[in-house]
Short mmCIF file of C-alpha atoms and ligand atoms in Angstrom, two decimals:
data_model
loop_
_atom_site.label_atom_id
_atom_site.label_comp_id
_atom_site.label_asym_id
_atom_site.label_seq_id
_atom_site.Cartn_x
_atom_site.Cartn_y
_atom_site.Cartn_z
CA UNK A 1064 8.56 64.73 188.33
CA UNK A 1065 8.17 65.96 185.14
CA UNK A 1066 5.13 67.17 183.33
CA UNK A 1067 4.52 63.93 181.38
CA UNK A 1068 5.22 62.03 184.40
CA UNK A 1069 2.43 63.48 186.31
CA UNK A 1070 -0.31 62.96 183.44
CA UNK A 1071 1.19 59.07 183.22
CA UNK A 1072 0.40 59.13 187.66
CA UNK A 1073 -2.98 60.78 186.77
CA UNK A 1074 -3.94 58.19 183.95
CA UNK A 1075 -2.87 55.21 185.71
CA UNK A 1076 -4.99 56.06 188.96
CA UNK A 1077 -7.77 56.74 186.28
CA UNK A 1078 -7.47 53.26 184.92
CA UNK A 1079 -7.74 51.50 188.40
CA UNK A 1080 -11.67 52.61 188.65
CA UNK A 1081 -12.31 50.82 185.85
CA UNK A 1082 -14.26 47.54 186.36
CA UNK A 1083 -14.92 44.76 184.21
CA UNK A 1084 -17.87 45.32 181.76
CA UNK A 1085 -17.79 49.08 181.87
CA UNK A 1086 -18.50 51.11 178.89
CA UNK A 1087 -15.50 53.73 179.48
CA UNK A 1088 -15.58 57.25 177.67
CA UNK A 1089 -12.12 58.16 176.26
CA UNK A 1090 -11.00 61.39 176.46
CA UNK A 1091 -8.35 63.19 174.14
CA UNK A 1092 -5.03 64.32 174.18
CA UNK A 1093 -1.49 63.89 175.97
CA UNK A 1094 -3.18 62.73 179.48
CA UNK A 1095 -6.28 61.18 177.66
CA UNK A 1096 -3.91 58.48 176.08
CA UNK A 1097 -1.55 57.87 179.54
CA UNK A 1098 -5.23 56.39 180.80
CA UNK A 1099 -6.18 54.59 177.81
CA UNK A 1100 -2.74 52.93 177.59
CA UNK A 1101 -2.87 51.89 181.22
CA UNK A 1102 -6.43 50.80 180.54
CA UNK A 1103 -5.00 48.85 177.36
CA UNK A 1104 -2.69 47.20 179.76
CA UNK A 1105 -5.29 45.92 182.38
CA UNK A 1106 -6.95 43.65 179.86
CA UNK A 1107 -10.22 43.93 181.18
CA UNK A 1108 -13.51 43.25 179.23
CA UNK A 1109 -14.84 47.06 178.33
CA UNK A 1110 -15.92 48.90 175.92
CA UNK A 1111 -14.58 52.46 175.01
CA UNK A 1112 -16.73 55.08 173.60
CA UNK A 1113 -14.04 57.25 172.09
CA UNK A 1114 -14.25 61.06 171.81
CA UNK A 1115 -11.95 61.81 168.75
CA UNK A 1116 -10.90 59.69 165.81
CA UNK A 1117 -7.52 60.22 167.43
CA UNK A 1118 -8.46 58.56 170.52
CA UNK A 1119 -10.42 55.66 168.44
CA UNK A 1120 -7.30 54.97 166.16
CA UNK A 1121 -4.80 54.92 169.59
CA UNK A 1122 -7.53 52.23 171.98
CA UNK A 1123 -7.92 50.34 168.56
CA UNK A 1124 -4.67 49.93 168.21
CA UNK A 1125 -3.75 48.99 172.13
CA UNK A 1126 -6.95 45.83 171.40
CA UNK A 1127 -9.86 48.26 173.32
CA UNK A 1128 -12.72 47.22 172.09
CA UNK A 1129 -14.82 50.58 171.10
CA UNK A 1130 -18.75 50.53 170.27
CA UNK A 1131 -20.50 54.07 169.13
CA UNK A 1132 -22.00 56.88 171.29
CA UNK A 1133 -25.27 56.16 168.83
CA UNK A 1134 -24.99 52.44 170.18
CA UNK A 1135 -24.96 52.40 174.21
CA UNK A 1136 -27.53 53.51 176.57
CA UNK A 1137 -24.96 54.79 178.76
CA UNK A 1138 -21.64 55.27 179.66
CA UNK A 1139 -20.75 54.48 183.21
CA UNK A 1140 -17.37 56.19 183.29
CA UNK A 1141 -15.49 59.14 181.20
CA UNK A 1142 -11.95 59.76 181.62
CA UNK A 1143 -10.58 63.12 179.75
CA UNK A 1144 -7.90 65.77 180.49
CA UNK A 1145 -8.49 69.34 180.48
CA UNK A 1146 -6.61 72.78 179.33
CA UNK A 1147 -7.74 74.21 183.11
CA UNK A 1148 -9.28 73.17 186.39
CA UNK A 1149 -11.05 76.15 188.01
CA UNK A 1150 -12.85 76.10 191.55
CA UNK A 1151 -15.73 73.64 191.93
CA UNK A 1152 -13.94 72.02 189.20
CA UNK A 1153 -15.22 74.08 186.02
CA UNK A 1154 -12.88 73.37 183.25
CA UNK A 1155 -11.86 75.01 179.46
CA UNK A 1156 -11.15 72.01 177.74
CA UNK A 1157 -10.70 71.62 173.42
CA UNK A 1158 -7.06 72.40 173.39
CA UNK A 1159 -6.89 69.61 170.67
CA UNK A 1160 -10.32 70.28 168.98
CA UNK A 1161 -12.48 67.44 170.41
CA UNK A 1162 -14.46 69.47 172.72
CA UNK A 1163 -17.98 68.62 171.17
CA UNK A 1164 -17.54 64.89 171.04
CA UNK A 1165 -16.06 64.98 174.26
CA UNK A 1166 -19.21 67.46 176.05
CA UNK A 1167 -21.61 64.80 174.25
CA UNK A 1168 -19.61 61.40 176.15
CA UNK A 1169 -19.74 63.53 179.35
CA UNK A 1170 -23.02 64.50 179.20
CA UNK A 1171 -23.52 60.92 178.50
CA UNK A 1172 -21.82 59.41 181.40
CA UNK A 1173 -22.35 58.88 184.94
CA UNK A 1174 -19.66 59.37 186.33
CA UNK A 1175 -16.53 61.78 184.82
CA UNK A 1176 -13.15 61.71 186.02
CA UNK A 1177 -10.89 64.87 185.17
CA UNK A 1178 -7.27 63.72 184.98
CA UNK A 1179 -3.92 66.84 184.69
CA UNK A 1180 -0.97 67.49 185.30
CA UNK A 1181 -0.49 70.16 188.38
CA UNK A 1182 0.25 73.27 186.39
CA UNK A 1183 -3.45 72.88 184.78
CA UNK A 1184 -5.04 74.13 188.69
CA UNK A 1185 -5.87 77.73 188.31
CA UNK A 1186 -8.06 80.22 190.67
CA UNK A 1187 -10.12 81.36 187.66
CA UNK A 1188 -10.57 80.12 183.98
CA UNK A 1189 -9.32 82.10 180.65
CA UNK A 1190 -5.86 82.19 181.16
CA UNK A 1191 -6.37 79.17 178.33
CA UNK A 1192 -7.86 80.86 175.22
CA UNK A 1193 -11.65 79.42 175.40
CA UNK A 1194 -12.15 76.97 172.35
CA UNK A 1195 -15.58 77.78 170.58
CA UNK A 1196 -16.54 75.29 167.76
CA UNK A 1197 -18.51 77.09 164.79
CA UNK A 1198 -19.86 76.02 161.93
CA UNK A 1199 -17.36 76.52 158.77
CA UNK A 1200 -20.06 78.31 156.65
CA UNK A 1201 -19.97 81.80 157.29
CA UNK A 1202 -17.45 81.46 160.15
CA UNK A 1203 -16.35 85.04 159.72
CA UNK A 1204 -19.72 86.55 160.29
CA UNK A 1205 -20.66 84.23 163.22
CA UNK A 1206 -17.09 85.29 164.29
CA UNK A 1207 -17.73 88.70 164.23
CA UNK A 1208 -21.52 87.97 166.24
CA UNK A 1209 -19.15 85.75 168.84
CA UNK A 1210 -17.12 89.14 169.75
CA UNK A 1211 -20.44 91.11 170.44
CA UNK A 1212 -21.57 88.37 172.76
CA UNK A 1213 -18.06 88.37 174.61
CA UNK A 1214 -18.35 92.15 174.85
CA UNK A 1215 -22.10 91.54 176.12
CA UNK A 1216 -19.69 89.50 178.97
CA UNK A 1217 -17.12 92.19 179.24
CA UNK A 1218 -14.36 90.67 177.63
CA UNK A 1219 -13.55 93.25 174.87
CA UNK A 1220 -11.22 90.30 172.82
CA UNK A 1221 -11.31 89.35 169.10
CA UNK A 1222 -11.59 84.98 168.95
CA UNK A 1223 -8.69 84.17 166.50
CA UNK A 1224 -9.50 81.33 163.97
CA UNK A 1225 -7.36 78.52 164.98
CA UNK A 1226 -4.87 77.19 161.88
CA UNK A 1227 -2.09 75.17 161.35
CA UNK A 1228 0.05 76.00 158.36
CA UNK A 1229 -2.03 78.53 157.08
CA UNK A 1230 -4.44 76.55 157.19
CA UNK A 1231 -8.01 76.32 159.51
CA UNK A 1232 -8.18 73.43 161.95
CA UNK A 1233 -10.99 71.35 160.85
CA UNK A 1234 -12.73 69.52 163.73
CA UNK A 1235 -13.46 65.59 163.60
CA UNK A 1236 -17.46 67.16 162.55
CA UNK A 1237 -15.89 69.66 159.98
CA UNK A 1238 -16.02 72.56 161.72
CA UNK A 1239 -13.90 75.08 162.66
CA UNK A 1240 -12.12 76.20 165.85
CA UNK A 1241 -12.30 80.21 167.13
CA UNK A 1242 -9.40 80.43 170.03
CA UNK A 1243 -10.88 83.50 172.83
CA UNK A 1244 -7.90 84.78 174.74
CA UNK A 1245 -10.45 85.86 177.40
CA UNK A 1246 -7.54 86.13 179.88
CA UNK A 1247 -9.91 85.78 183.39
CA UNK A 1248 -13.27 84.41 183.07
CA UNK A 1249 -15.41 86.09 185.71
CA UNK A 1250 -18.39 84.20 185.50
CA UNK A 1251 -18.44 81.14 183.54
CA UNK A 1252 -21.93 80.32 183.35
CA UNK A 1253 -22.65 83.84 182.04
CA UNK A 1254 -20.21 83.33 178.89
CA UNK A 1255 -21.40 79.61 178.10
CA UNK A 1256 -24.90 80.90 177.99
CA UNK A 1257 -24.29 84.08 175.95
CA UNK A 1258 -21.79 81.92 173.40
CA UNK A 1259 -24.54 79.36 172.77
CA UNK A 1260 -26.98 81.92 171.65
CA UNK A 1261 -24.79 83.05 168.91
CA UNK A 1262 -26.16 81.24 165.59
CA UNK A 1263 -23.25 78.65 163.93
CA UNK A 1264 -21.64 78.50 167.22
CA UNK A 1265 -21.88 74.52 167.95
CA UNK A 1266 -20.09 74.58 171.48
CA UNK A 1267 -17.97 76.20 173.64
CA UNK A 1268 -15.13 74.40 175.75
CA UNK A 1269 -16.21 75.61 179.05
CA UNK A 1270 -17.37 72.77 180.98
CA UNK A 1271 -19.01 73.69 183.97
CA UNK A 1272 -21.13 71.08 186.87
CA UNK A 1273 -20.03 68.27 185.27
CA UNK A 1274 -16.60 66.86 186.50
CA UNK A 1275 -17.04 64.83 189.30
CA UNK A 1276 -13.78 64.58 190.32
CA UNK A 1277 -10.05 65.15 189.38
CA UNK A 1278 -6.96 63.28 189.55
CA UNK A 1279 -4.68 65.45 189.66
CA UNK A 1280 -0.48 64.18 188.95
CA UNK A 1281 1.48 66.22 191.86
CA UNK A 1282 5.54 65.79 192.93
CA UNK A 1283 4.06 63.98 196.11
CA UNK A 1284 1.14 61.75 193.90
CA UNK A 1285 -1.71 61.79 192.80
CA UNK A 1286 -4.41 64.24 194.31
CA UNK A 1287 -8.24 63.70 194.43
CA UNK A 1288 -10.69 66.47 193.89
CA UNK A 1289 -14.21 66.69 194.15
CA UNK A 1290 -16.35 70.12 193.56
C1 5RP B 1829 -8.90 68.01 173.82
C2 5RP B 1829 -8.89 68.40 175.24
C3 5RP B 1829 -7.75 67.89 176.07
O1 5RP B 1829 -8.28 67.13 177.10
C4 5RP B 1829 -7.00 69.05 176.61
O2 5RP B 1829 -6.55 69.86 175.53
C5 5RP B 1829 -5.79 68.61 177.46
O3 5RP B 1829 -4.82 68.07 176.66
P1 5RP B 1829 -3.48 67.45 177.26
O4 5RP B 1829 -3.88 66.31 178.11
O5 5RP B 1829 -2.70 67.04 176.04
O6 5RP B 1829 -2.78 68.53 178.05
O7 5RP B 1829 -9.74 69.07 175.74
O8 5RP B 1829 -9.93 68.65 173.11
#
């Protein structure tokens, strides 16, 4: 089975918890889209709360109906891949620069549903450079803050401004995207906490306590996780 095949197993068994008259949070990227596609396909009467433009243009496009974050009480399912699956289900996730609209529909929803290919299981985070989002004015200085708080973490590593062309990755807010090859992660919460207190950093893509479970695409099917 090949790696596409088991994020198309992962999003399909994703789409089968949906119920009729669900507001659904969409997730982003490769996997993200497998579920809204098989969603798309089940015709049912929901409404998607996406968490890029991306994601927005792809469900609009497939006839999901999609109402605003701003405009719904609540969200009673999110769906969304992740860049890796740690124990008790802690996850990096903002491989394709959606992390803060995506930690906003989690936080949002009752219930969130981590879908991934196999190779994405990993005994401990950072093997994934950690996605920080920070505010494009004065991005080198809060840059050069972000390293001291790493250090403060023991991770002596310099977060590389992520760019495409030559060019810096602009999120769908306008901000910018620092890449941390922390290379092992030793405790999560730690980081997350000593990131956010760095001034013109936004988020961080370290989700921690708030997957509820994972569908995960194997060679023998899809496996459930819970924390
Ligand atoms: C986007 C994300 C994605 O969920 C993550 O990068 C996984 O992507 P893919 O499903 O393409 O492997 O966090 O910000």
């Amino acid at each position: 089975m090949s790696t596409d095949d088991q994020k198309r197993a992962a999003g399909e068994a994703a789409a089968e918890l949906v119920q009729p008259g669900m507001v659904v949070g969409l997730g982003t990227g490769s996997t993200a889209a497998w579920f809204v596609r098989a969603l798309a396909a089940r015709r049912l009467d929901v409404r998607g709360v996406a968490t890029s433009l991306a994601t927005a243009e792809l469900a609009a496009s497939l006839g999901i109906a999609l109402a605003e974050l701003n405009d719904v009480e609540a969200i009673d399912l999110t769906v969304d891949g992740a860049d890796e699956i740690g124990p008790g289900l802690a996850l990096i996730k903002g491989g394709g620069a959606a992390l803060l609209r995506e930690k906003l529909v989690w936080e949002a929803s009752r219930r969130c549903v981590v879908i991934a290919d196999a190779a994405k299981r990993v005994r401990r985070l950072g093997a994934f450079p950690l996605p920080i989002e920070v505010v494009a004015f004065g991005h080198p200085s809060t840059a050069r803050r972000l390293c001291d708080a790493l250090a403060e973490c023991d991770l002596t590593v310099a977060p590389r401004l992520r760019a495409r062309g030559g060019v810096p990755v602009l999120t769908d807010q306008g901000n910018v995207i620092y890449d941390a090859p922390c290379g092992s992660i030793e405790d999560p919460a730690q980081l997350a906490d000593a990131l956010k207190s760095v001034t013109g950093v936004v988020d961080h893509g370290l989700f921690l306590d708030l997957a509820d479970e994972a569908l995960i695409g194997m060679e023998s099917g899809v496996e459930r996780l819970t924390p």
